[in-house]
Tab-separated table of C-alpha atoms in Angstrom:
chain	number	residue	atom	x	y	z
W	649	MET	CA	17.268	21.128	-15.839
W	650	ASP	CA	14.849	19.729	-18.431
W	651	LYS	CA	14.025	16.065	-18.392
W	652	GLY	CA	11.774	13.814	-20.418
W	653	PHE	CA	9.459	10.991	-19.470
W	654	GLN	CA	11.436	8.469	-21.519
W	655	GLY	CA	14.588	9.391	-19.645
W	656	PHE	CA	12.795	8.852	-16.379
W	657	ARG	CA	11.459	5.461	-17.427
W	658	ALA	CA	14.940	4.419	-18.465
W	659	GLY	CA	15.914	4.704	-14.816
W	660	GLN	CA	18.685	7.272	-15.027
W	661	ASP	CA	21.191	7.412	-12.184
W	662	LEU	CA	19.610	8.684	-8.958
W	663	ALA	CA	22.958	9.610	-7.382
W	664	ALA	CA	22.514	13.318	-8.132
W	665	HIS	CA	19.204	13.282	-6.249
W	666	ARG	CA	20.414	11.303	-3.238
W	667	LEU	CA	19.928	12.884	0.186
W	668	ASP	CA	22.379	12.707	3.035
W	669	ASP	CA	21.796	9.718	5.341
W	670	ARG	CA	21.280	12.068	8.287
W	671	GLN	CA	18.354	13.739	6.556
W	672	ARG	CA	16.464	10.545	5.740
W	673	ARG	CA	16.654	8.610	8.979
W	674	GLY	CA	13.808	6.098	9.163
W	675	ARG	CA	13.038	6.366	5.442
W	676	ALA	CA	13.429	3.710	2.754
W	677	ALA	CA	13.940	5.805	-0.383
W	678	ALA	CA	17.304	7.503	-0.714
W	679	SER	CA	16.358	10.123	-3.299
W	680	ASN	CA	13.629	12.543	-4.247
W	681	ARG	CA	13.711	12.884	-7.992
W	682	ALA	CA	10.899	15.003	-9.439
W	683	GLY	CA	7.767	13.251	-10.667
W	684	ARG	CA	7.602	11.935	-14.219
W	685	PHE	CA	5.227	14.680	-15.348
W	686	GLU	CA	7.476	17.524	-14.199
W	687	ARG	CA	9.585	19.281	-16.831
W	688	GLN	CA	12.210	20.571	-14.418
W	689	GLU	CA	14.650	18.767	-12.140
W	690	ARG	CA	16.020	20.163	-8.885
W	691	VAL	CA	19.497	19.018	-7.893
W	692	ALA	CA	21.325	20.117	-4.729
W	693	GLU	CA	24.739	21.638	-5.392
W	694	SER	CA	27.465	22.763	-3.021
W	695	ASP	CA	27.733	26.536	-2.588
W	696	GLY	CA	31.510	26.249	-2.368
W	697	TRP	CA	31.805	27.093	1.295
W	698	ASP	CA	33.656	24.413	3.246
W	699	LEU	CA	31.477	24.761	6.322
W	700	GLU	CA	30.044	21.861	8.298
W	701	GLU	CA	26.327	22.529	8.498
W	702	ALA	CA	23.644	20.516	10.249
W	703	LEU	CA	21.216	19.209	7.644
W	704	PRO	CA	17.534	19.236	8.553
W	705	VAL	CA	15.919	15.828	9.057
W	706	LEU	CA	12.973	15.173	6.760
W	707	ARG	CA	9.738	15.523	8.682
W	708	THR	CA	6.319	14.271	7.678
W	709	GLU	CA	4.118	16.993	6.214
W	710	VAL	CA	0.346	16.637	5.912
W	711	ARG	CA	-2.224	18.583	3.941
W	712	HIS	CA	-5.946	18.055	3.542
W	713	GLU	CA	-7.813	17.376	0.330
W	714	ARG	CA	-11.471	17.832	-0.530
W	715	LEU	CA	-12.776	15.006	-2.690
W	716	ARG	CA	-15.290	15.283	-5.493
W	717	ARG	CA	-15.745	11.509	-5.424
W	718	VAL	CA	-14.869	9.126	-2.599
W	719	ILE	CA	-15.440	5.739	-4.229
W	720	THR	CA	-13.085	4.865	-7.089
W	721	TYR	CA	-14.320	2.309	-9.604
W	722	ASN	CA	-12.147	-0.007	-11.684
W	723	ARG	CA	-12.701	-2.662	-14.351
W	724	ALA	CA	-9.396	-4.533	-14.018
W	725	PRO	CA	-10.087	-8.228	-14.661
W	726	ASP	CA	-7.311	-9.385	-12.319
W	727	LEU	CA	-8.670	-7.579	-9.231
W	728	PRO	CA	-11.328	-9.178	-6.986
W	729	PHE	CA	-13.186	-5.880	-6.431
W	730	ASP	CA	-14.656	-3.175	-8.625
W	731	ARG	CA	-14.597	-0.267	-6.160
W	732	SER	CA	-12.267	1.069	-3.507
W	733	ILE	CA	-11.604	3.922	-1.101
W	734	ASN	CA	-8.235	5.296	-0.064
W	735	PRO	CA	-8.356	7.644	2.942
W	736	TYR	CA	-4.812	8.921	2.316
W	737	ARG	CA	-2.381	9.734	-0.483
W	738	GLY	CA	1.209	8.733	0.193
W	739	CYS	CA	2.187	6.438	3.037
W	740	GLU	CA	4.492	6.984	5.979
W	741	HIS	CA	5.237	3.261	6.224
W	742	GLY	CA	7.672	3.995	3.398
W	743	CYS	CA	7.859	0.483	1.920
W	744	ILE	CA	10.491	0.674	-0.798
W	745	TYR	CA	8.650	-1.846	-3.001
W	746	CYS	CA	5.269	-0.088	-2.868
W	747	PHE	CA	3.586	-0.195	-6.293
W	748	ALA	CA	1.565	2.913	-5.346
W	749	ARG	CA	4.576	5.244	-5.287
W	750	PRO	CA	4.065	6.448	-8.896
W	751	THR	CA	0.624	7.853	-7.998
W	752	HIS	CA	2.352	10.733	-6.200
W	753	ALA	CA	3.431	12.061	-9.585
W	754	TRP	CA	-0.185	13.141	-10.191
W	755	LEU	CA	0.326	15.617	-7.330
W	756	GLY	CA	3.532	16.985	-8.869
W	757	LEU	CA	5.519	15.171	-6.176
W	758	SER	CA	8.247	12.549	-6.128
W	759	ALA	CA	7.624	8.823	-5.856
W	760	GLY	CA	10.690	8.745	-3.639
W	761	LEU	CA	10.922	10.567	-0.342
W	762	ASP	CA	7.917	12.779	-1.100
W	763	PHE	CA	5.714	9.672	-1.108
W	764	GLU	CA	6.868	8.874	2.432
W	765	THR	CA	6.927	12.392	3.855
W	766	ARG	CA	4.417	14.606	2.017
W	767	LEU	CA	1.070	13.027	2.763
W	768	VAL	CA	-2.512	13.964	1.956
W	769	ALA	CA	-5.457	13.226	4.258
W	770	ARG	CA	-9.095	13.277	3.179
W	771	PRO	CA	-11.062	14.339	6.279
W	772	GLY	CA	-14.329	14.855	4.406
W	773	ALA	CA	-14.355	11.339	2.983
W	774	ALA	CA	-16.952	9.970	5.413
W	775	ALA	CA	-19.512	12.666	4.602
W	776	GLY	CA	-18.846	12.196	0.894
W	777	LEU	CA	-19.285	8.446	1.234
W	778	GLU	CA	-22.683	8.926	2.856
W	779	ARG	CA	-23.814	11.037	-0.102
W	780	GLU	CA	-22.599	8.492	-2.633
W	781	LEU	CA	-24.200	5.544	-0.852
W	782	ALA	CA	-27.468	7.497	-0.650
W	783	ALA	CA	-27.559	8.236	-4.377
W	784	PRO	CA	-30.639	6.653	-6.036
W	785	GLY	CA	-28.569	4.775	-8.598
W	786	TYR	CA	-26.081	3.240	-6.166
W	787	ARG	CA	-25.783	-0.559	-6.312
W	788	VAL	CA	-24.134	-2.252	-3.356
W	789	ALA	CA	-21.004	-4.419	-3.686
W	790	PRO	CA	-18.012	-4.872	-1.341
W	791	ILE	CA	-15.760	-1.835	-1.065
W	792	ALA	CA	-12.008	-2.439	-0.802
W	793	LEU	CA	-10.437	-0.120	1.764
W	794	GLY	CA	-6.749	0.693	1.444
W	795	THR	CA	-5.874	-0.768	-1.942
W	796	ASN	CA	-3.397	1.972	-2.856
W	797	THR	CA	-2.013	3.244	0.456
W	798	ASP	CA	-2.451	1.889	3.963
W	799	PRO	CA	-5.636	3.073	5.732
W	800	TYR	CA	-3.960	2.400	9.101
W	801	GLN	CA	-0.650	4.153	8.538
W	802	PRO	CA	0.562	6.298	11.493
W	803	LEU	CA	-1.325	9.360	10.198
W	804	GLU	CA	-4.646	7.647	10.961
W	805	GLN	CA	-3.950	8.011	14.700
W	806	ARG	CA	-4.360	11.762	14.326
W	807	GLU	CA	-6.749	12.120	11.398
W	808	GLY	CA	-9.197	9.258	12.039
W	809	VAL	CA	-10.454	9.177	8.447
W	810	THR	CA	-10.555	5.379	8.297
W	811	ARG	CA	-12.595	5.049	11.475
W	812	ALA	CA	-15.051	7.671	10.244
W	813	LEU	CA	-15.497	5.698	7.017
W	814	LEU	CA	-16.073	2.454	8.934
W	815	LEU	CA	-18.779	4.148	11.009
W	816	VAL	CA	-20.625	5.114	7.820
W	817	LEU	CA	-20.249	1.604	6.407
W	818	LEU	CA	-21.487	0.012	9.634
W	819	ARG	CA	-24.531	2.291	9.907
W	820	SER	CA	-25.464	1.555	6.312
W	821	ARG	CA	-24.708	-2.171	6.661
W	822	HIS	CA	-22.298	-2.002	3.726
W	823	PRO	CA	-19.687	-4.758	3.148
W	824	VAL	CA	-15.984	-3.863	3.200
W	825	ALA	CA	-12.655	-5.659	2.673
W	826	ILE	CA	-9.666	-4.041	4.414
W	827	VAL	CA	-6.004	-4.386	3.461
W	828	THR	CA	-3.344	-3.173	5.910
W	829	LYS	CA	-0.103	-3.889	7.702
W	830	GLY	CA	-0.880	-1.302	10.393
W	831	ARG	CA	-1.299	-2.279	14.021
W	832	LEU	CA	-3.729	0.616	14.511
W	833	ILE	CA	-6.523	-1.550	13.102
W	834	LEU	CA	-6.856	-3.029	16.598
W	835	ARG	CA	-8.199	0.333	17.771
W	836	ASP	CA	-11.299	-0.347	15.685
W	837	LEU	CA	-12.014	-3.843	16.986
W	838	ASP	CA	-15.355	-2.643	18.380
W	839	LEU	CA	-16.590	-1.690	14.907
W	840	LEU	CA	-14.994	-4.649	13.157
W	841	GLN	CA	-16.491	-7.176	15.552
W	842	GLU	CA	-19.974	-5.788	15.031
W	843	MET	CA	-19.492	-5.840	11.269
W	844	ALA	CA	-18.086	-9.388	11.381
W	845	GLU	CA	-21.156	-10.618	13.263
W	846	LEU	CA	-23.245	-9.275	10.385
W	847	GLY	CA	-20.980	-10.780	7.709
W	848	LEU	CA	-19.854	-7.361	6.501
W	849	VAL	CA	-16.062	-7.365	6.870
W	850	ARG	CA	-12.913	-9.295	6.175
W	851	VAL	CA	-9.284	-8.213	6.628
W	852	GLY	CA	-6.016	-8.918	4.818
W	853	ILE	CA	-2.757	-8.413	6.729
W	854	SER	CA	0.422	-7.947	4.696
W	855	LEU	CA	3.379	-10.008	5.960
W	856	THR	CA	6.494	-9.764	3.802
W	857	THR	CA	9.234	-11.265	5.965
W	858	LEU	CA	9.879	-12.683	9.422
W	859	ASP	CA	13.310	-11.029	9.549
W	860	PRO	CA	13.004	-7.846	11.672
W	861	ALA	CA	16.245	-6.374	10.316
W	862	LEU	CA	15.151	-6.786	6.704
W	863	SER	CA	11.713	-5.423	7.526
W	864	ARG	CA	13.243	-2.373	9.195
W	865	ARG	CA	15.258	-1.556	6.078
W	866	MET	CA	12.517	-2.382	3.593
W	867	GLU	CA	9.438	-1.058	5.465
W	868	PRO	CA	11.019	1.383	7.926
W	869	ARG	CA	7.889	2.747	9.613
W	870	ALA	CA	5.628	-0.289	9.372
W	871	PRO	CA	5.051	-2.587	12.361
W	872	ALA	CA	7.647	-5.321	12.848
W	873	PRO	CA	6.734	-8.834	11.646
W	874	ALA	CA	6.027	-10.040	15.191
W	875	LYS	CA	3.583	-7.160	15.690
W	876	ARG	CA	1.725	-8.055	12.512
W	877	LEU	CA	1.385	-11.639	13.660
W	878	GLN	CA	-0.090	-10.289	16.889
W	879	VAL	CA	-2.614	-8.341	14.807
W	880	ILE	CA	-3.602	-11.509	12.942
W	881	ARG	CA	-4.059	-13.321	16.251
W	882	ALA	CA	-6.129	-10.512	17.802
W	883	LEU	CA	-8.409	-10.272	14.768
W	884	ALA	CA	-8.896	-14.031	14.611
W	885	GLU	CA	-9.688	-14.239	18.313
W	886	ALA	CA	-12.230	-11.441	17.882
W	887	GLY	CA	-14.044	-13.474	15.217
W	888	ILE	CA	-12.981	-11.291	12.286
W	889	PRO	CA	-12.123	-13.210	9.090
W	890	VAL	CA	-8.417	-12.574	8.456
W	891	ARG	CA	-6.184	-13.484	5.543
W	892	VAL	CA	-2.397	-13.313	5.434
W	893	MET	CA	-0.987	-11.620	2.340
W	894	THR	CA	2.598	-12.760	1.729
W	895	SER	CA	3.090	-9.814	-0.573
W	896	PRO	CA	5.290	-9.007	-2.238
W	897	ILE	CA	7.485	-12.054	-2.582
W	898	ILE	CA	10.917	-10.730	-3.572
W	899	PRO	CA	13.126	-13.094	-5.602
W	900	GLY	CA	16.467	-13.752	-3.952
W	901	LEU	CA	15.509	-11.805	-0.845
W	902	THR	CA	12.320	-13.146	0.748
W	903	ASP	CA	11.343	-16.060	-1.512
W	904	HIS	CA	12.963	-18.597	0.823
W	905	GLU	CA	10.485	-17.550	3.547
W	906	VAL	CA	7.258	-18.554	1.773
W	907	GLU	CA	6.613	-21.657	3.880
W	908	ALA	CA	7.743	-20.017	7.123
W	909	LEU	CA	5.469	-17.015	6.552
W	910	LEU	CA	2.460	-19.227	5.940
W	911	GLN	CA	3.222	-21.392	8.963
W	912	ALA	CA	3.588	-18.364	11.262
W	913	ALA	CA	0.339	-16.863	9.965
W	914	ALA	CA	-1.539	-20.155	10.373
W	915	ASP	CA	-0.233	-20.490	13.933
W	916	ALA	CA	-1.517	-16.954	14.621
W	917	GLY	CA	-5.010	-17.836	13.401
W	918	ALA	CA	-5.131	-16.721	9.756
W	919	GLN	CA	-7.904	-18.481	7.845
W	920	ALA	CA	-6.710	-17.876	4.295
W	921	ALA	CA	-3.643	-16.735	2.372
W	922	SER	CA	-2.704	-14.975	-0.861
W	923	TRP	CA	0.475	-13.806	-2.557
W	924	VAL	CA	1.713	-11.299	-5.102
W	925	MET	CA	5.146	-11.162	-6.721
W	926	LEU	CA	7.273	-8.028	-6.504
W	927	ARG	CA	5.957	-5.315	-8.833
W	928	LEU	CA	8.198	-2.469	-10.039
W	929	PRO	CA	6.101	-0.077	-12.160
W	930	LEU	CA	7.510	3.225	-13.449
W	931	GLU	CA	9.499	5.077	-10.765
W	932	VAL	CA	9.511	2.114	-8.371
W	933	ALA	CA	12.097	0.202	-10.424
W	934	PRO	CA	14.982	2.714	-10.124
W	935	LEU	CA	14.132	3.385	-6.470
W	936	PHE	CA	14.196	-0.334	-5.682
W	937	ARG	CA	17.433	-0.906	-7.615
W	938	ASP	CA	19.041	1.960	-5.716
W	939	TRP	CA	17.839	0.492	-2.402
W	940	LEU	CA	19.226	-2.939	-3.311
W	941	ALA	CA	22.595	-1.451	-4.207
W	942	GLU	CA	22.747	0.321	-0.847
W	943	HIS	CA	21.587	-2.479	1.449
W	944	TYR	CA	22.192	-5.752	-0.425
W	945	PRO	CA	24.856	-5.123	-3.093
W	946	ASP	CA	25.882	-8.797	-3.053
W	947	ARG	CA	22.369	-9.891	-4.063
W	948	ALA	CA	21.255	-6.982	-6.251
W	949	GLY	CA	22.238	-8.589	-9.551
W	950	ARG	CA	20.579	-11.909	-8.733
W	951	VAL	CA	17.355	-10.263	-7.555
W	952	MET	CA	16.957	-8.154	-10.676
W	953	ARG	CA	17.833	-11.038	-13.000
W	954	ARG	CA	14.984	-13.052	-11.473
W	955	VAL	CA	12.608	-10.098	-11.774
W	956	ARG	CA	13.437	-9.603	-15.458
W	957	GLU	CA	13.211	-13.328	-16.110
W	958	MET	CA	9.539	-13.162	-15.070
W	959	HIS	CA	8.765	-10.044	-17.128
W	960	GLY	CA	10.237	-10.765	-20.543
W	961	GLY	CA	13.561	-9.092	-19.821
W	962	LYS	CA	11.960	-5.950	-18.352
W	963	ASP	CA	11.743	-4.698	-14.786
W	964	TYR	CA	7.956	-4.840	-15.017
W	965	GLU	CA	5.211	-6.169	-17.257
W	966	ALA	CA	1.922	-4.304	-16.774
W	967	LYS	CA	-0.338	-6.760	-18.620
W	968	TRP	CA	-3.392	-7.932	-16.721
W	969	GLY	CA	-2.914	-11.434	-15.439
W	970	LEU	CA	0.899	-11.126	-15.528
W	971	ARG	CA	1.597	-8.031	-13.449
W	972	MET	CA	0.776	-9.717	-10.123
W	973	ARG	CA	2.585	-13.044	-10.630
W	974	GLY	CA	4.935	-12.853	-13.589
W	975	SER	CA	5.541	-15.833	-15.878
W	976	GLY	CA	8.133	-18.500	-16.521
W	977	ALA	CA	9.721	-21.333	-14.570
W	978	TYR	CA	10.605	-19.319	-11.467
W	979	ALA	CA	7.118	-17.783	-11.137
W	980	GLU	CA	5.550	-21.228	-11.568
W	981	MET	CA	7.822	-22.682	-8.887
W	982	ILE	CA	6.772	-19.992	-6.373
W	983	ALA	CA	3.110	-20.587	-7.228
W	984	GLN	CA	3.484	-24.326	-6.664
W	985	ARG	CA	5.356	-23.890	-3.380
W	986	PHE	CA	2.734	-21.478	-2.114
W	987	ALA	CA	-0.206	-23.660	-3.176
W	988	THR	CA	1.310	-26.803	-1.640
W	989	CYS	CA	2.042	-25.161	1.704
W	990	ALA	CA	-1.283	-23.297	1.861
W	991	ARG	CA	-3.147	-26.531	1.187
W	992	ARG	CA	-1.217	-28.374	3.907
W	993	LEU	CA	-2.005	-25.632	6.433
W	994	GLY	CA	-5.647	-25.240	5.414
W	995	LEU	CA	-5.045	-21.702	4.129
W	996	ASP	CA	-6.214	-22.445	0.593
W	997	ARG	CA	-9.849	-21.847	1.509
W	998	PRO	CA	-11.560	-18.717	0.163
W	999	GLN	CA	-12.635	-16.199	2.763
W	1000	PRO	CA	-16.363	-16.083	3.526
W	1001	GLY	CA	-18.464	-14.002	1.187
W	1002	LEU	CA	-19.632	-10.589	2.337
W	1003	ARG	CA	-23.358	-9.879	2.658
W	1004	CYS	CA	-24.921	-7.254	0.433
W	1005	ASP	CA	-28.542	-7.915	1.338
W	1006	LEU	CA	-28.413	-5.927	4.594
W	1007	PHE	CA	-27.578	-2.611	2.934
W	1008	ARG	CA	-29.685	0.405	3.825
W	1009	ALA	CA	-28.965	3.691	2.131
W	1010	PRO	CA	-27.941	6.498	4.505
W	1011	GLU	CA	-30.302	9.366	5.078
W	1012	VAL	CA	-28.536	12.586	4.164
W	1013	ALA	CA	-29.743	16.150	4.494
W	1014	ALA	CA	-31.472	17.553	1.464
W	1015	ARG	CA	-29.360	19.888	-0.654
W	1016	GLN	CA	-32.153	22.480	-0.723
W	1017	LEU	CA	-34.699	23.166	2.010
W	1018	PRO	CA	-38.382	22.963	0.983
W	1019	LEU	CA	-39.949	26.285	-0.021
W	1020	PHE	CA	-43.189	25.735	1.955
């Protein structure tokens, strides 16, 4: 079946692509529509036999990727970093709101269930990073780790790509800012403590809700809210600068929790806080609408009305400066509530700057042995 990009962006009905509930246990997306660059659709059809058959449960698949470049550079004026590293493509946490889902289309895969189940690890990233840091023209600045997908998703337990990268960064005394909601970061406390003592690391922990039932539906394979608060506490007690990220704030679903989230994070030891409004780029919008209709049909209309109110009547506005926060009376109200509460709790302070003056380029083996 042919399809066009415009049809995809219009958010056509996903019902034909919906998988049986038994197949997608523990997953947030309900469908697996082909990526926006694919010209063909695949739709499951009954073969006409009235036989009860056991449907296979979706399992996580992993493949490895060799990178030409490890560090990705950006010039976005609304981001606080100009370079980042992502150890993995796709994310088993499966957060339905994840703005990174559309990146799976570049692999010819779906932003839906493929994003949660067909993952890519980059085991050679640490060696590649050493080469890039050793390049004569390299200029040091903080690297953001995990800006697209979580560097401490469950796959890291087996692959260890994130830890290998941290070892390279520590040896070269290179600053890094980590973003995660994964509890596995506590495994690397030994490295993080050493880097914190040198002023080389800070961590942001994503906390979206304090409601474990909502979290389970919305972020099915991510740690529960209480576990994330434990991570904040453990990092703070270890002397590692930690920020709570109340992101995304979802209108009509989690917006009433802003103050409670900040209070819980402050009680756990967070030193700073930030927020981002719900973002629904490209394929994320129809996936999120479908999820709302399944789990919160009574609120779906109100949630999407608020979203469109902040984006000029659209599900998403990609303009720099607007994409993270939206605009209008509702967006301003959330900003004021957040600022007032953060100030009261002492979370409005910026995190400490990261040191760049300690950097020492790695020594890597020469590409060609000397002739004499």
